[in-house]
mmCIF file of C-alpha atoms in Angstrom:
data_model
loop_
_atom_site.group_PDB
_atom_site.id
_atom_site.type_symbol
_atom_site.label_atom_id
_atom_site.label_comp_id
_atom_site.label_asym_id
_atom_site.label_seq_id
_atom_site.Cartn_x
_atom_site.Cartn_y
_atom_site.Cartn_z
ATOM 1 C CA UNK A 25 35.951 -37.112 25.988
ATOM 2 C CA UNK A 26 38.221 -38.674 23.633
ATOM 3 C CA UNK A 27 40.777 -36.233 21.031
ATOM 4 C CA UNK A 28 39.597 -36.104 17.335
ATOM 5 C CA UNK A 29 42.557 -37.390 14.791
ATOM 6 C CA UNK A 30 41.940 -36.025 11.442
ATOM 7 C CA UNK A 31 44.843 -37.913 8.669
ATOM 8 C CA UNK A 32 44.600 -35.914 5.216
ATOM 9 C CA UNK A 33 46.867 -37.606 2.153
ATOM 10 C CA UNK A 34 49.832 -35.431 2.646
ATOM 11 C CA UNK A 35 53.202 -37.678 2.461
ATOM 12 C CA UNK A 36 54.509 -38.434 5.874
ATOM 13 C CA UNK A 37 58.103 -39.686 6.177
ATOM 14 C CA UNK A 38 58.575 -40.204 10.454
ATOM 15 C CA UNK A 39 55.666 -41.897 11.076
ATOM 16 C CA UNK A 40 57.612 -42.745 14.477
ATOM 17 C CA UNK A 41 56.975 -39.305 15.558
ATOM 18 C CA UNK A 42 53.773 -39.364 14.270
ATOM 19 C CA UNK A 43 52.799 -42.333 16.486
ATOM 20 C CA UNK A 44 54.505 -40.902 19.349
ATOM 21 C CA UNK A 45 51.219 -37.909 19.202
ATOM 22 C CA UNK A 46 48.684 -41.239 18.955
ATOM 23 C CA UNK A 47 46.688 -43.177 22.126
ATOM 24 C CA UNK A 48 44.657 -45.856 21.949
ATOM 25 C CA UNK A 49 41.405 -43.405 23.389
ATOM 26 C CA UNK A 50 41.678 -41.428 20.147
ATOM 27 C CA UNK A 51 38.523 -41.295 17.179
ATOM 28 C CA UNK A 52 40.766 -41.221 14.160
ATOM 29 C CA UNK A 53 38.872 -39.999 10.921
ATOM 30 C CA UNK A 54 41.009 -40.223 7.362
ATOM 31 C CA UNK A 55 40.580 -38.477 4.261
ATOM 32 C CA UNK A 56 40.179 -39.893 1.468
ATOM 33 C CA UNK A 57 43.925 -40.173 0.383
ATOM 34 C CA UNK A 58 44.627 -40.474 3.966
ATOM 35 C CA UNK A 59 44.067 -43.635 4.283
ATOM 36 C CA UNK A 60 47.508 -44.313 2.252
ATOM 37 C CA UNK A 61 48.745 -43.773 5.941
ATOM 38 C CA UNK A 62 46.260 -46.890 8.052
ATOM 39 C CA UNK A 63 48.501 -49.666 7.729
ATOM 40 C CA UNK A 64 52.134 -47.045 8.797
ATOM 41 C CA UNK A 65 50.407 -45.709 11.475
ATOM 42 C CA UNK A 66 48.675 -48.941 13.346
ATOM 43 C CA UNK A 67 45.313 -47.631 14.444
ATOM 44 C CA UNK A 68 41.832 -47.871 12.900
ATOM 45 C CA UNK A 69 39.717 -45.700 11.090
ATOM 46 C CA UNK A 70 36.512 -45.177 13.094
ATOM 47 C CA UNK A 71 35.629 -42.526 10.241
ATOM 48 C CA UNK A 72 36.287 -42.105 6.958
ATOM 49 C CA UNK A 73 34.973 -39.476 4.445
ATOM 50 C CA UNK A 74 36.038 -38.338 0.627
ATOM 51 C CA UNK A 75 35.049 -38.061 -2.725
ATOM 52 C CA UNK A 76 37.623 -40.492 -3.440
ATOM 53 C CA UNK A 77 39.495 -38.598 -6.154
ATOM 54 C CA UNK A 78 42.680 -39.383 -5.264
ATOM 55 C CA UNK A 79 42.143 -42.795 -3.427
ATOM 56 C CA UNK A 80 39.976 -45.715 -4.355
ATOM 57 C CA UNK A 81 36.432 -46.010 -2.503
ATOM 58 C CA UNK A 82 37.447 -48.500 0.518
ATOM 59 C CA UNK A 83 35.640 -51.674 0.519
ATOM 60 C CA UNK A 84 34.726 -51.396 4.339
ATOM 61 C CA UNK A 85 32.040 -52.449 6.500
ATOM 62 C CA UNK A 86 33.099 -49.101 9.040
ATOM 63 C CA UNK A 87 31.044 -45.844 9.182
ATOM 64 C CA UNK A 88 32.395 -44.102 5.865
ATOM 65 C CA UNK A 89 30.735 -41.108 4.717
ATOM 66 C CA UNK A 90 31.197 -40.302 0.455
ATOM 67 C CA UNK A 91 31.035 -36.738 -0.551
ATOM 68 C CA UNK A 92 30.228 -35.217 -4.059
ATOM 69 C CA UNK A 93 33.313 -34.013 -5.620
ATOM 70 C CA UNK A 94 31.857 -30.723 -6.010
ATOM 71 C CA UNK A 95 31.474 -28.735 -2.606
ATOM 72 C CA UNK A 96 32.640 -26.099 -0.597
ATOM 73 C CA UNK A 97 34.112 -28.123 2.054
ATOM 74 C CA UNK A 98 37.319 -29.835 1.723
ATOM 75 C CA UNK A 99 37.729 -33.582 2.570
ATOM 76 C CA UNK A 100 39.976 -32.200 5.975
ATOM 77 C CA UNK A 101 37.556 -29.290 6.595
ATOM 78 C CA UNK A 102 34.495 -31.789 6.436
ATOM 79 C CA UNK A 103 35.901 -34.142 8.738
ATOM 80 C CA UNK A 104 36.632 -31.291 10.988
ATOM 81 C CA UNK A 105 33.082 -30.011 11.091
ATOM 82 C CA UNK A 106 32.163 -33.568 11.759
ATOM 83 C CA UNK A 107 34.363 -33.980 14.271
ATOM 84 C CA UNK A 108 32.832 -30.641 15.801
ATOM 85 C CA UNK A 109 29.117 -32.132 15.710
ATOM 86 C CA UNK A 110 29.942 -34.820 17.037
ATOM 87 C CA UNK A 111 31.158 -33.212 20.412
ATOM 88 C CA UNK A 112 34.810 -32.965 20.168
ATOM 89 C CA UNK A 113 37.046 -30.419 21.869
ATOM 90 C CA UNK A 114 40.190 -31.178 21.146
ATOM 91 C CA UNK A 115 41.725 -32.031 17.651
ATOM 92 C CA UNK A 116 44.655 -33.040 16.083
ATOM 93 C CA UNK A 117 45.410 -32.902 12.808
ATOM 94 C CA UNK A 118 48.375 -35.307 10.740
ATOM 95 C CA UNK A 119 49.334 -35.461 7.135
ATOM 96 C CA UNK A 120 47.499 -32.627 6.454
ATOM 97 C CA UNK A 121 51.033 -30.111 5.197
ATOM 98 C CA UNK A 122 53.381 -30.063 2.007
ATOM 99 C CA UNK A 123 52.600 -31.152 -1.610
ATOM 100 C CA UNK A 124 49.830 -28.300 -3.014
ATOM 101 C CA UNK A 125 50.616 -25.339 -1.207
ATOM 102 C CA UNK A 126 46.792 -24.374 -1.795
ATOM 103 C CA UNK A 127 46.097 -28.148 0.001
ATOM 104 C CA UNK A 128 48.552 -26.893 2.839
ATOM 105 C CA UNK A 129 47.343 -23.180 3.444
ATOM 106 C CA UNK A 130 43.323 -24.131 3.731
ATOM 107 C CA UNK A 131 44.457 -26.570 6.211
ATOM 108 C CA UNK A 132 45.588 -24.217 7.836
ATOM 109 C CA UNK A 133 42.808 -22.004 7.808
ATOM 110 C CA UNK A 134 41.429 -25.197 9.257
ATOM 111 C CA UNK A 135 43.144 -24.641 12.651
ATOM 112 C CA UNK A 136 42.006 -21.406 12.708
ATOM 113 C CA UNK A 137 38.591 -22.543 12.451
ATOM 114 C CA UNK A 138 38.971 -24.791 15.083
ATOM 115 C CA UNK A 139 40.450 -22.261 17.163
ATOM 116 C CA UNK A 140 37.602 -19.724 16.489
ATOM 117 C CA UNK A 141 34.863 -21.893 17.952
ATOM 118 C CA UNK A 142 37.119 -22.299 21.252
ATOM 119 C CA UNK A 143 38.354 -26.038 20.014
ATOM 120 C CA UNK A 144 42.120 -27.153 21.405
ATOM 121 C CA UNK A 145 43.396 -28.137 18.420
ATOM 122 C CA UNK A 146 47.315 -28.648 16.779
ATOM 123 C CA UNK A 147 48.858 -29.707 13.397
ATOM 124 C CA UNK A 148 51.505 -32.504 13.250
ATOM 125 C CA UNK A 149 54.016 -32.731 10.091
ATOM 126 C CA UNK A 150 57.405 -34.026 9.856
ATOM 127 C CA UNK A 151 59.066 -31.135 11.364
ATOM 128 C CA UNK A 152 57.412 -28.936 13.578
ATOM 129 C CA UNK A 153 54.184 -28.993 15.818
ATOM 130 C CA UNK A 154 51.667 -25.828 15.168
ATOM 131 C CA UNK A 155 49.255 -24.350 17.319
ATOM 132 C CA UNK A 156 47.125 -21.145 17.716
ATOM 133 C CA UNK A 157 48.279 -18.595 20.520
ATOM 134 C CA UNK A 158 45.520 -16.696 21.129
ATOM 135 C CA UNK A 159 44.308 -14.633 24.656
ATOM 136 C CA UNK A 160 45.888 -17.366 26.414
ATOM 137 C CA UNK A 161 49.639 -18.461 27.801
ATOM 138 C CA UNK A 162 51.294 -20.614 25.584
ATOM 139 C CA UNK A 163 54.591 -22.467 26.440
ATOM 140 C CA UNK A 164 57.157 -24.088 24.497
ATOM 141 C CA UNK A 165 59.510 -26.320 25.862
ATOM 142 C CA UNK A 166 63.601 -26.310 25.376
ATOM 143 C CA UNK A 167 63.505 -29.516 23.436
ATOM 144 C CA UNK A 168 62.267 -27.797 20.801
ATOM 145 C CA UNK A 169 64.949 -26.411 18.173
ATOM 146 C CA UNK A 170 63.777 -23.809 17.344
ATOM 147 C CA UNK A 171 59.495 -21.943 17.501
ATOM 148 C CA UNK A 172 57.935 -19.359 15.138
ATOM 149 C CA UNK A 173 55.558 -16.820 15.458
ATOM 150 C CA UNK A 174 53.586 -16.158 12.308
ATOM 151 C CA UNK A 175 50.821 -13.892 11.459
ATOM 152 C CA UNK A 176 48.230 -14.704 8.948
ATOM 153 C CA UNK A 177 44.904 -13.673 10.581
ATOM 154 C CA UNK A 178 44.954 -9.502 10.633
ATOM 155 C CA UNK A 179 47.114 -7.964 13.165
ATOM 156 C CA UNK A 180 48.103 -9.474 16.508
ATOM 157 C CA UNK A 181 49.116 -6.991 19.557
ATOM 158 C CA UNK A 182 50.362 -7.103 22.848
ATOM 159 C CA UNK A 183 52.328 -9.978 22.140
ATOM 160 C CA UNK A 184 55.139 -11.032 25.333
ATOM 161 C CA UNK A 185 57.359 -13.900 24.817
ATOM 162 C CA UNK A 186 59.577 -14.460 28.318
ATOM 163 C CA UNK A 187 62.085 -17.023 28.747
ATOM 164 C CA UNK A 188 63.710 -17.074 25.162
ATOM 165 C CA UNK A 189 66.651 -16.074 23.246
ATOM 166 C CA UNK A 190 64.761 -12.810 21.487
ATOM 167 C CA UNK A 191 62.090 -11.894 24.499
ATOM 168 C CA UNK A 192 59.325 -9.344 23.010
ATOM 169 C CA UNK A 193 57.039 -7.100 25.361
ATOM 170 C CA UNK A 194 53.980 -5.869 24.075
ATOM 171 C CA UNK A 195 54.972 -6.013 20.600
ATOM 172 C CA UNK A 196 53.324 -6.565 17.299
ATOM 173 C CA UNK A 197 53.376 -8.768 14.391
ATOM 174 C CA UNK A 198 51.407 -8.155 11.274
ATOM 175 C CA UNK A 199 51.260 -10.453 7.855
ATOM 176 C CA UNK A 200 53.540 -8.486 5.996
ATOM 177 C CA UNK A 201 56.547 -9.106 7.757
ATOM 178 C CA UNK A 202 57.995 -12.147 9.696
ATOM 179 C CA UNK A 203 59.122 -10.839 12.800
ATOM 180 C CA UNK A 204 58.755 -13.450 14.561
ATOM 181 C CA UNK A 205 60.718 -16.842 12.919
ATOM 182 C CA UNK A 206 63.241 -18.970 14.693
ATOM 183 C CA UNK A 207 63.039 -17.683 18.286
ATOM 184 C CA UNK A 208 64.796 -20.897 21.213
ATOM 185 C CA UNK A 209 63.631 -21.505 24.379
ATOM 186 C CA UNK A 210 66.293 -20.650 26.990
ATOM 187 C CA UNK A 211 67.581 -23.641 28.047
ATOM 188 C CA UNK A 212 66.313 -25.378 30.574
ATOM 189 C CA UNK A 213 63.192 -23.317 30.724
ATOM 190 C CA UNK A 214 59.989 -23.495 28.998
ATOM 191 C CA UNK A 215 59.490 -20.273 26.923
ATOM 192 C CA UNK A 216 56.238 -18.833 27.404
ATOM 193 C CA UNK A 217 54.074 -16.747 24.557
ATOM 194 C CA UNK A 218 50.970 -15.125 25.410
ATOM 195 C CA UNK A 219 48.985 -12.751 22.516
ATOM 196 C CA UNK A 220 46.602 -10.055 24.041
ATOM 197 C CA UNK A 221 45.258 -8.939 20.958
ATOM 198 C CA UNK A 222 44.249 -11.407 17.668
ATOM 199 C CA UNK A 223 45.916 -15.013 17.091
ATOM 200 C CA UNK A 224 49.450 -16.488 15.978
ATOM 201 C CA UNK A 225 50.484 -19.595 14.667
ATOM 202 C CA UNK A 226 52.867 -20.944 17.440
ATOM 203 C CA UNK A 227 55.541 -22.754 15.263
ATOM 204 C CA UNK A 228 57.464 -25.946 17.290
ATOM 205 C CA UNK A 229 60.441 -26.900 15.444
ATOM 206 C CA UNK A 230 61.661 -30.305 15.738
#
């Protein structure tokens, strides 16, 4: 089945790179403000949802779906449970970091979500690719600058990272402290992460 692209209204300045993540087999859903990105990015909106508070109501004759303005779900966290129901397993998620901090941490607690119902899912901005490293081998390749390991989901243990410039073996990394930032591949090897016990966000600098 096809990969569900999610575009929220956060500012994008490389939309080269973004484009580079993009195929034409892709259902691409924008929120709301999202669509400030359509034209930039050169593929069409099979989906679009909002309240339209920060972008007028597109005058469209495509499936659009128009939310109250007051709801639980976000804009991006709608879409993603649509995106769910409508058989998905693999996500990806642009435009969705900086501005509102507030904007940028629940759309993060998006990926988590994602992750939590056994969805492949990763987050796109400007400089760095993130992904959830949970019970499962993760890799990172040398062309990366530099990749992070951050903890905001409990306690993770067990964690191994092999093939890197700071290699850990069953270590652990809680929320309260960092441990984990600016790690390299070794070069010419792929670094590889794996998390026996709870989740990371698996960092990819640019």
């Amino acid at each position: 089945m096809s990969r569900c692209v999610i575009i929220g209204g956060a500012d994008i300045y490389n939309y080269d790179r973004m484009k580079s993540y993009l195929t034409s087999e892709d259902f691409y859903i924008f929120c709301d403000s999202g669509l400030k990105h359509l034209s930039s990015l050169g593929v069409k909106a099979d989906l679009i949802v909002g309240d339209f508070d920060s972008h007028p109501k597109p005058d469209t004759e495509g499936e659009m779906i128009v939310l109250p303005r007051e709801k639980d779900d976000t804009d991006t966290m709608f879409a993603v449970k649509e995106g769910i129901k409508r058989g998905f397993e693999e996500f990806l998620l642009l435009g969705v970091v900086g501005g509102r901090l507030d904007h940028t941490l629940g759309n993060v607690s998006a990926l988590l979500y994602l992750n939590s119902r056994g969805k492949k899912a990763a987050l796109v901005d400007d400089y760095s690719e993130i992904t959830v490293v949970a019970q499962e081998e993760e890799f990172v390749k040398d062309s990366f600058q530099y990749f992070s390991l951050l903890n905001i989901s409990g306690v993770a243990r067990g964690i191994m990272v092999e093939n890197a410039k700071y290699p850990l073996k069953d270590a652990e990394i809680t929320c309260e402290y960092p441990y984990g930032i600016s790690n390299e591949a070794e070069r010419g090897k792929r670094a590889k992460v794996l998390v026996k016990e709870g989740r990371l966000l698996l960092v990819k600098v640019f």
